[in-house]
Structure formats: structure tokens, C-alpha cells
Short mmCIF file of C-alpha atoms in Angstrom, two decimals:
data_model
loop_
_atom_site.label_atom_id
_atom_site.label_comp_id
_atom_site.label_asym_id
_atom_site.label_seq_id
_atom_site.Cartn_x
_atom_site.Cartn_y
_atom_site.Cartn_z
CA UNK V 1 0.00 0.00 0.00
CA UNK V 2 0.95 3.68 -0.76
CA UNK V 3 -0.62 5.61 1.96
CA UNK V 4 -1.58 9.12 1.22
CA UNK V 5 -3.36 9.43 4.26
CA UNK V 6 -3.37 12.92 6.58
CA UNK V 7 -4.97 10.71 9.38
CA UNK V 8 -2.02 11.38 11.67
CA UNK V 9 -3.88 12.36 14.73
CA UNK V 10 -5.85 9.32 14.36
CA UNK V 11 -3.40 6.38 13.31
CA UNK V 12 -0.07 5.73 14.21
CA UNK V 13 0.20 3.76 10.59
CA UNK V 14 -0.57 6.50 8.95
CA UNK V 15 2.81 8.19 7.92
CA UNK V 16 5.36 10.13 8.32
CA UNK V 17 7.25 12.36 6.22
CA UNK V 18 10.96 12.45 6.74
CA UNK V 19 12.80 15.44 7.42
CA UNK V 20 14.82 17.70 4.72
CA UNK V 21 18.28 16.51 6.87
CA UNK V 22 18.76 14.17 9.23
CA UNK V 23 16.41 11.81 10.83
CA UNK V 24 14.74 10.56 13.96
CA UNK V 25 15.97 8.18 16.11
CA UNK V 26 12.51 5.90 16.20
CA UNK V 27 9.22 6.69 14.75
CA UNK V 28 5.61 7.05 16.18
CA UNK V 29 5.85 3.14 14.65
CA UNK V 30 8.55 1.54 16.76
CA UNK V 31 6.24 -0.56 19.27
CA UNK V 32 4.85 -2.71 15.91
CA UNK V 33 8.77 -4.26 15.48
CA UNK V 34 8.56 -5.43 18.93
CA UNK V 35 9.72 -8.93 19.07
CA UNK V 36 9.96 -9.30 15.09
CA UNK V 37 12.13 -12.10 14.08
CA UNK V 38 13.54 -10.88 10.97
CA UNK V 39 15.09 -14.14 10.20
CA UNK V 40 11.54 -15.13 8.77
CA UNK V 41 10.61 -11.19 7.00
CA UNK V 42 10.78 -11.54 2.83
CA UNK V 43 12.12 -8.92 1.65
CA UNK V 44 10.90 -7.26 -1.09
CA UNK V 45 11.98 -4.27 -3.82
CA UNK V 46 9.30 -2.95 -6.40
CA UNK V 47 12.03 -0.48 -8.82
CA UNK V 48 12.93 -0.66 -12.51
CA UNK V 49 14.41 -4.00 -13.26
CA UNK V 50 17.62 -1.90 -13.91
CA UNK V 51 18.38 -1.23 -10.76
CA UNK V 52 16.66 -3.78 -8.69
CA UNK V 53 20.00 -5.97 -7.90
CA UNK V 54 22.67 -2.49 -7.08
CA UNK V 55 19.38 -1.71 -4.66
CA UNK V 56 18.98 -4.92 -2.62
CA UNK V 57 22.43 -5.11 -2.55
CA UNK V 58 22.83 -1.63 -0.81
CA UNK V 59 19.69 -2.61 1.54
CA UNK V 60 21.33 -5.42 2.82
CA UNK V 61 24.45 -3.77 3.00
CA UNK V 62 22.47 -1.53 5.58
CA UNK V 63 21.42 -4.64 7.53
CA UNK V 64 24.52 -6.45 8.18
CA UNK V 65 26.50 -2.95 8.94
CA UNK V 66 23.75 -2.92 11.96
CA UNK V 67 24.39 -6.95 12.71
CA UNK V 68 20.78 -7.40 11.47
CA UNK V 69 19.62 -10.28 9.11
CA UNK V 70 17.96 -9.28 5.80
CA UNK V 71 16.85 -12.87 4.15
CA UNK V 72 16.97 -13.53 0.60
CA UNK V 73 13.87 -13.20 -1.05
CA UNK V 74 14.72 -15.96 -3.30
CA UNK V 75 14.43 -18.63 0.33
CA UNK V 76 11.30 -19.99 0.09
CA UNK V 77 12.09 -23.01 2.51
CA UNK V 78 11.54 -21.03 5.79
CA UNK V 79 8.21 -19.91 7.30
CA UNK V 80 7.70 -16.59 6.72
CA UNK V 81 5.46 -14.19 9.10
CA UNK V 82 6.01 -11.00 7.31
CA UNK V 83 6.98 -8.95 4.12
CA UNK V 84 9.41 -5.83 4.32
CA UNK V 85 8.67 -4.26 0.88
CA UNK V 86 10.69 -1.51 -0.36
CA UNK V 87 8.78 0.25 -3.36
CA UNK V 88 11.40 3.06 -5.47
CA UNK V 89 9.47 2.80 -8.90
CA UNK V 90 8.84 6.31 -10.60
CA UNK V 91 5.82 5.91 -12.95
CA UNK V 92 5.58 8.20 -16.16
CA UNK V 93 2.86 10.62 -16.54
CA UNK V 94 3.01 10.45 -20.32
CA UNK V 95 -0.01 12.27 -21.64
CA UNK V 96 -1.47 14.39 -18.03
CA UNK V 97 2.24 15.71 -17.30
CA UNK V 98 4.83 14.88 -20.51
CA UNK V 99 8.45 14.35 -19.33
CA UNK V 100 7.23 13.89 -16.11
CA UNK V 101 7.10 10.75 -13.49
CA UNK V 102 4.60 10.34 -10.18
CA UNK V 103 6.71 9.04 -7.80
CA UNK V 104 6.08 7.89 -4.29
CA UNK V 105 8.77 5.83 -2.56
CA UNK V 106 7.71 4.09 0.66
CA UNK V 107 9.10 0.76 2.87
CA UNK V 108 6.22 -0.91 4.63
CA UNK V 109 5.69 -3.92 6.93
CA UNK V 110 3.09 -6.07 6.49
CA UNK V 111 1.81 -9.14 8.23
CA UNK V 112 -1.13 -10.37 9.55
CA UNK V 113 -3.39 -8.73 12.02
CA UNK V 114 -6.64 -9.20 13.91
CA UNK V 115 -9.63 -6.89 14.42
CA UNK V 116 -10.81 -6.68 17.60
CA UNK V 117 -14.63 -5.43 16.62
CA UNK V 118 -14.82 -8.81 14.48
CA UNK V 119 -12.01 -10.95 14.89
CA UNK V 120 -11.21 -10.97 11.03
CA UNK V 121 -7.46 -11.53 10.40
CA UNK V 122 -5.94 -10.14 7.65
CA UNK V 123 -2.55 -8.91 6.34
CA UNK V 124 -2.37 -5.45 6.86
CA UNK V 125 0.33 -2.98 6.83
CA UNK V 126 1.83 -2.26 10.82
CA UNK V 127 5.04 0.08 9.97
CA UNK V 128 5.43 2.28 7.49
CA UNK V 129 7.81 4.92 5.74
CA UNK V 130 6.91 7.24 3.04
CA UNK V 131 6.97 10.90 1.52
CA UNK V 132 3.94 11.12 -0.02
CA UNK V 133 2.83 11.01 -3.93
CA UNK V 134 5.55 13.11 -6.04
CA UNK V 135 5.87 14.27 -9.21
CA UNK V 136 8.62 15.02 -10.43
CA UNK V 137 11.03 16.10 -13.47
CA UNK V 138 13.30 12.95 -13.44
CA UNK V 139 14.41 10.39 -10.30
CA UNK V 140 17.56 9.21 -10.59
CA UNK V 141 19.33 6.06 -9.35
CA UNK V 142 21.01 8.43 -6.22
CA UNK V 143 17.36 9.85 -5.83
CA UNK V 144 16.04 6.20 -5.24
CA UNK V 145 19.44 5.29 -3.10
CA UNK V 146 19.02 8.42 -0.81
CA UNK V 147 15.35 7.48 -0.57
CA UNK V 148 16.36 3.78 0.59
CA UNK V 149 19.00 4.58 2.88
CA UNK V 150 16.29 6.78 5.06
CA UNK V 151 13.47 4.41 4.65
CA UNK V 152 16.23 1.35 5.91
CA UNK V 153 18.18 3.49 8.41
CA UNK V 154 14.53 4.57 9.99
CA UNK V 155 13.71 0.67 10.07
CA UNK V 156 16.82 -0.23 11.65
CA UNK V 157 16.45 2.63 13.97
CA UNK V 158 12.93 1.70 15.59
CA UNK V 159 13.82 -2.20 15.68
CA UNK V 160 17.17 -1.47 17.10
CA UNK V 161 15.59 0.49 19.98
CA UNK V 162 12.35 -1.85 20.75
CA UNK V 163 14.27 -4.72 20.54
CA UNK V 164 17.20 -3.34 23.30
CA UNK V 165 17.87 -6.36 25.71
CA UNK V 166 16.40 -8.93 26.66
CA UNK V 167 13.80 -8.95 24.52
CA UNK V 168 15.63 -8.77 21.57
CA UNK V 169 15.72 -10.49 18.75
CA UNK V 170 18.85 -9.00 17.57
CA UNK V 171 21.36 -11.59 16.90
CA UNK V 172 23.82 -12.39 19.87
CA UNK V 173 21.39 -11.57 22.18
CA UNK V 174 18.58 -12.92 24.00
CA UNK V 175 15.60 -14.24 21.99
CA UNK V 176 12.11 -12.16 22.53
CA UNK V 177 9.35 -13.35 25.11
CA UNK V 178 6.76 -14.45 23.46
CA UNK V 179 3.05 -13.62 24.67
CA UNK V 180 1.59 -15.70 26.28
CA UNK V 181 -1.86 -15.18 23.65
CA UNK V 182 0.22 -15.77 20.64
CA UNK V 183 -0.24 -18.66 18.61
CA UNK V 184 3.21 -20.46 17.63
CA UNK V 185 4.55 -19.38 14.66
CA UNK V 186 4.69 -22.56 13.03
CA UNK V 187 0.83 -23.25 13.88
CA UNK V 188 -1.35 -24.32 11.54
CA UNK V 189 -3.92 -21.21 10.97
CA UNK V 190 -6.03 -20.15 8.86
CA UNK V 191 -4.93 -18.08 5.50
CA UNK V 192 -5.15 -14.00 6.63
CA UNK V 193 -7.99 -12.36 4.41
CA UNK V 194 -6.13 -9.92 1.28
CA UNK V 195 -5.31 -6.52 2.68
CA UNK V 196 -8.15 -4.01 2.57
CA UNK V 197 -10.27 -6.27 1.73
CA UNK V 198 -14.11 -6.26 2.15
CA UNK V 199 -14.52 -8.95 5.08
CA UNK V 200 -13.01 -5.38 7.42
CA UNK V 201 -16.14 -4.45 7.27
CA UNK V 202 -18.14 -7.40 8.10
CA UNK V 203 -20.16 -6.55 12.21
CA UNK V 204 -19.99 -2.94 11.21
CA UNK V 205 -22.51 -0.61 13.24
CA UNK V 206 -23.29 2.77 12.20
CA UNK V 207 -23.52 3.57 15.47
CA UNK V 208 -19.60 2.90 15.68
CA UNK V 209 -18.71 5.41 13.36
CA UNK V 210 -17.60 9.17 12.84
CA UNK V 211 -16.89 10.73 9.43
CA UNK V 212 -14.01 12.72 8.89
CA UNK V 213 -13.83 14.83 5.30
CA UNK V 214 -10.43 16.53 4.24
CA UNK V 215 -11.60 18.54 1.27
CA UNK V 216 -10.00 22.44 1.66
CA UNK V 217 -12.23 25.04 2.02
CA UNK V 218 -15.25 22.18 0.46
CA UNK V 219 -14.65 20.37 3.78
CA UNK V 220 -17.02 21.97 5.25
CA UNK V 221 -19.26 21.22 2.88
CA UNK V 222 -18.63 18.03 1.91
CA UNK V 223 -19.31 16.90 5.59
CA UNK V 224 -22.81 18.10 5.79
CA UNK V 225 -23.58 16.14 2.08
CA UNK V 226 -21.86 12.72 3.27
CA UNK V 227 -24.06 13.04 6.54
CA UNK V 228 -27.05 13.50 3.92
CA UNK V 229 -26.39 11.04 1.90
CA UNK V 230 -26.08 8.44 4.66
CA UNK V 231 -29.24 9.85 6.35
CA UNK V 232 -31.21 9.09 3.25
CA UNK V 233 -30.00 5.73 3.13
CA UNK V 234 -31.49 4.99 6.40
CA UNK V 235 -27.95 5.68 8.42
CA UNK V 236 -27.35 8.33 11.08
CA UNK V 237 -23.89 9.07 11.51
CA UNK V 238 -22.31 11.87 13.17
CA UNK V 239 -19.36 14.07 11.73
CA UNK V 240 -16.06 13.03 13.91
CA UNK V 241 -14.89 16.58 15.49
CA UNK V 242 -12.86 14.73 18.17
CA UNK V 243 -11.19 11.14 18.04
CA UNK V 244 -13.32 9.65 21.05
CA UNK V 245 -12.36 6.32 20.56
CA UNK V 246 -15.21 5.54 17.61
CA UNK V 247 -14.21 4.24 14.07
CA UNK V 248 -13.53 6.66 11.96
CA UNK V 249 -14.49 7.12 8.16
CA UNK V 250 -12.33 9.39 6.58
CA UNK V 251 -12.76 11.05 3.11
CA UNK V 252 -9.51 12.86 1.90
CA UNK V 253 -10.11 15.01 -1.46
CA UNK V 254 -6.87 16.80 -1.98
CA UNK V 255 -5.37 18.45 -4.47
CA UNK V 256 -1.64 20.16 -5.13
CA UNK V 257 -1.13 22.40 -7.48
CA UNK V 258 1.44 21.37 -10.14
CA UNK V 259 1.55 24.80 -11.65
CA UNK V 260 5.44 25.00 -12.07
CA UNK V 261 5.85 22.04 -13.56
CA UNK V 262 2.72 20.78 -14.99
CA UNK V 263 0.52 24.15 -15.62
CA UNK V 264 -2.93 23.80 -15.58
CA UNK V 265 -3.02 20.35 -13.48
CA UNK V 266 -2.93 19.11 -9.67
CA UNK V 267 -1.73 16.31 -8.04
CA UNK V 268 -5.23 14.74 -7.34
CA UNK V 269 -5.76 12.09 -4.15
CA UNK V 270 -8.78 10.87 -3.40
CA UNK V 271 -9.93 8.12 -1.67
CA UNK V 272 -11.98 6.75 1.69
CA UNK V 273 -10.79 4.66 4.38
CA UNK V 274 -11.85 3.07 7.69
CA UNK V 275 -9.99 3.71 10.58
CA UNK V 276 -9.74 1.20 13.91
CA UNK V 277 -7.67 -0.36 16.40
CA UNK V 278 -6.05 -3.55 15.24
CA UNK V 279 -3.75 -6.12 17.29
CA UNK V 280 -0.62 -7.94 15.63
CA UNK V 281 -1.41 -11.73 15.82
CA UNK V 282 2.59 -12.36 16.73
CA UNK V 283 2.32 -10.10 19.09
CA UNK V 284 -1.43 -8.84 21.03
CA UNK V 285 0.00 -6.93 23.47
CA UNK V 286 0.58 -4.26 20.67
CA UNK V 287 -2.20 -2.59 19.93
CA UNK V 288 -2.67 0.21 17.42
CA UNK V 289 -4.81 2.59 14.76
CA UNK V 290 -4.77 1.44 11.01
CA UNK V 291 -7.03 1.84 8.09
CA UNK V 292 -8.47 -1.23 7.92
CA UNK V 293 -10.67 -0.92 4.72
CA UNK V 294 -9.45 1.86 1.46
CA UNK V 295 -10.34 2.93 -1.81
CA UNK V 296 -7.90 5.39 -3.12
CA UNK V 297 -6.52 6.91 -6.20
CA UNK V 298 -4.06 9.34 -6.97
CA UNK V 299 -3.81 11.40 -10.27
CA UNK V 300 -2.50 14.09 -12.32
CA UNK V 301 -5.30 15.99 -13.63
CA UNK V 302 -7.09 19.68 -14.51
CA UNK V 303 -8.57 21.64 -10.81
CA UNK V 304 -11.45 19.84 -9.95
CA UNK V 305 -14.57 22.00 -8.68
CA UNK V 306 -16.46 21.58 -5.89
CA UNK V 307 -19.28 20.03 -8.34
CA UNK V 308 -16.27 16.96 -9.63
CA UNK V 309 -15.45 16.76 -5.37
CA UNK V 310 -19.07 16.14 -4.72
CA UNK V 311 -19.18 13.78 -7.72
CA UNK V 312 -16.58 11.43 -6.80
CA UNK V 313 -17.13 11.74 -2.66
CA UNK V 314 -20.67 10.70 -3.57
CA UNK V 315 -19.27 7.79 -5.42
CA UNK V 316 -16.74 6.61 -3.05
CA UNK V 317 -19.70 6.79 -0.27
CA UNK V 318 -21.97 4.62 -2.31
CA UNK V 319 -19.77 1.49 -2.16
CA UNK V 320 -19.37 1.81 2.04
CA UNK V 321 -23.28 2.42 2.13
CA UNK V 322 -24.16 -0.79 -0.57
CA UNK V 323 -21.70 -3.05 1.46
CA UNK V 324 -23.33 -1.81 4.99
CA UNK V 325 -26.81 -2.42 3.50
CA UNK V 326 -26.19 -5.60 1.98
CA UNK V 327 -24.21 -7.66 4.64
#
């Protein structure tokens, strides 16, 4: 997943965006590493074939300079409980922005997880690094290695400092504890559901929910017609001014004007997600906010009016309605 989220107050999977210099020495998403034993994490890169191999390479580089195991993708003999996928793949814009790419680098963990509210597993991202959607003139092969060595460092940096003594699963030290509530890791269980996928939703309540609209100056707006349109569908729900510990639905309609390099167009996100606690399966005792359920898209196209933000916020709200009606 390529979150493009501005949930921040409300998720601590959110997102962060990485300072101009420098870094921090853990993120908000530390906790989820807690015990992860990255002798059984694939690791993945999404880039242009090109440079795929001088990448890895310098990822795992990164690794064993911190006496940390990176295992080859290529293994397929161990059990694996998690995926560590590094995406640096610039996309061109062709015909909406010519001689430009959309680029938006990211290195996320994802593994199974279980909701609380319906005890659905599914894979689901728990740590995540990113910059947000980009477009720019030309990436080049040091653009995608700077971009690495933060996302790895910031990795390394948050397991590093979770998984400090005796809890560690660093090698040379002592292994991690597990919970007591966590099923072995080479249990027999049943296959996680897809991430995002619609069986999030299943048990849903109105009642549990708040909506949360990011629109600009339409935000206002927009609020009052998504509590409309779900009051004439037979569902009260109530806008989300606070986060009070209900579900939120949030609708983010954003749009960044492109002006100096693409005139006449914005970088366009849309999309609507669902927003609840979640537990790790390897390990319950960590316990956090993640978007559970998204539809999302992110484009390069003319300003769209309040009439097109209406349009497609009416659109996205349909599907979450027909699914809540139906099941």
C-alpha cells in the first residue's frame, strides 16, 4: 500500500514524512517491530528491473552494517510471518504531465493482524515509511538510493531500539518473550484475508462510526452532504470533530497544485478509508490505529470543482453504504 493518508492524529500507521536533513531516532511506529524475528521477514523491492540488484544489494548492505539479518527473497524453505517491501518505482505521466514521473517511494511492513470489533485476520500494513505522492522532473538512481538509505536506516532505527535487551531479537542476544496469547509461529492457521479487503467491514454498526472529510475550504461542505447522503440511506452518523475512541471514516479530497511544472493540473488524491484499532497476531500486546478498509486513487489531472469533489465523494460513499446495507 501507498498511503496518502493525513490521518495522523488518528493512526499511528498512517505516515510520516521524513525530514529535509537528518532523521529521527525511532518513529511514532517503533512498538509494531517489537519482538519481530527478521530471520523469517521476505524482503521485497518494487524499482525498474535496472536497478533492482545495485538496490537490494545496498539494503542489505544496511542490515549487516547494523548486525541485522535481511533474508533472501529468493528462500522460500523457511516460514515466513512477514513482508518488508521496499517500493522506489517512478511511474511516467506520459499524456497528463509529458516528461514527467509520479513518484512515491515508501518501505512498509506487512503481516497479519486481527480486528478486535470482528475478529477478522488479515494482512495489513503495521510500519510504514513514506513521503507522499511526487511528481517530479526525473528520479535518478542516487534519488532512489538516498530514498532507501532513510526508509532502511529509519527501520533499523525503531527495531534497534524496541528490541534493546532482553527482549531482543537482535542476533547475539537474548531471543524475545513471546506472549503468552500468541499462537506459535509454526501453527497451523487459517490463510489472513487480502489486505483491505471487504470482510473489514463485516459486524460494522453505524452507530460505531464518525466521518471525517479533508476537502480544503469544500470540507465543510462536503461533511454536511456525506451526513445526507447516509441519512437518506437509512444511516445516522455523526461528523467526527474529536477522536473519542469511535471508528472513523475518513474522506480525503486533496489536491496540489502542479503549476510549475505541470501548468494547468494538480496532483489529485482521493480516496476513503476506515480507521480502527487492530492487534498484531505475533504479538497482542501491541495494539494500534490502522485503516483497515481503502479505496484510493491518486492522479495528475485539470482543478477539480467543488461540483467533480461532490461527484466522486458521492461515489466513493456509495460502495461503504451498498456493502453496509447488503451484509
Amino acid at each position: 500500500m501507498v498511503a496518502m493518508l493525513s490521518w495522523v492524529a488518528l493512526s499511528l500507521l498512517i505516515g510520516f514524512s521524513l525530514p529535509d536533513k537528518g532523521m529521527a531516532a525511532t518513529s511514532a511506529y517503533g512498538q509494531t517491530t517489537e519482538g519481530l524475528d527478521l530471520n523469517r521477514v521476505q524482503f521485497v523491492i518494487s524499482a525498474p528491473p535496472e536497478f533492482t540488484s545495485r538496490l537490494a544489494q545496498q539494503a542489505r548492505s544496511l542490515f549487516a552494517k547494523a548486525g541485522l539479518p535481511l533474508p533472501d527473497s529468493e528462500d522460500q524453505d523457511r516460514p515466513l510471518i512477514a513482508t518488508l517491501t521496499l517500493t522506489l518505482d517512478p511511474q511516467p505521466l506520459r499524456n497528463s504531465c509529458p516528461e514527467h514521473m509520479l513518484y512515491a517511494p515508501s518501505l512498509a511492513l506487512t503481516e497479519p493482524v486481527l480486528i478486535p470489533r470482528n475478529s477478522v485476520i488479515m494482512d495489513n500494513v503495521t510500519w510504514l515509511a513514506h513521503t507522499g505522492a511526487q511528481v517530479q522532473k526525473s528520479v535518478t538512481i542516487a534519488d532512489l538510493e538516498h530514498d532507501l538509505e532513510e526508509f532502511i536506516n529509519q527501520f533499523i532505527a525503531d527495531y534497534r531500539s524496541v528490541n534493546a535487551g532482553s527482549r531482543s531479537s537482535i542476533p547475539g542476544t537474548a531471543s524475545a518473550v513471546p506472549h503468552p496469547e500468541a499462537p506459535h509461529p509454526d501453527a497451523a492457521t487459517t490463510a489472513p484475508e487480502a489486505l483491505h479487503s471487504d470482510s473489514a467491514l463485516k459486524g460494522l454498526r453505524i452507530d460505531q462510526l464518525q466521518i471525517s472529510v479533508s476537502a480544503g475550504r469544500f470540507s465543510h461542505a462536503l461533511t454536511a452532504r456525506a451526513l445526507q447522503q447516509f441519512n437518506e440511506a437509512g444511516l445516522a452518523l455523526s461528523p467526527g470533530q474529536h477522536h473519542n475512541g469511535r471508528l472513523t471514516l475518513g474522506v480525503e479530497l486533496t489536491q496540489q497544485s502542479l503549476e510549475d511544472r505541470c501548468p494547468g493540473k494538480v496532483l489529485y488524491e482521493s480516496g476513503l478509508y476506515l480507521v480502527e484499532p487492530i492487534q498484531l497476531t505475533r504479538n497482542p500486546r501491541v495494539s494500534i490505529w490502522s485503516d483497515t478498509w481503502l479505496r484510493e486513487t491518486t492522479l495528475v489531472v485539470g482543478p477539480r470543482s467543488r461540483e467533480q469533489l461532490e461527484s466522486d465523494q458521492d461515489a466513493l460513499l456509495r460502495q461503504f453504504i451498498h456493502f453496509l446495507k447488503t451484509h
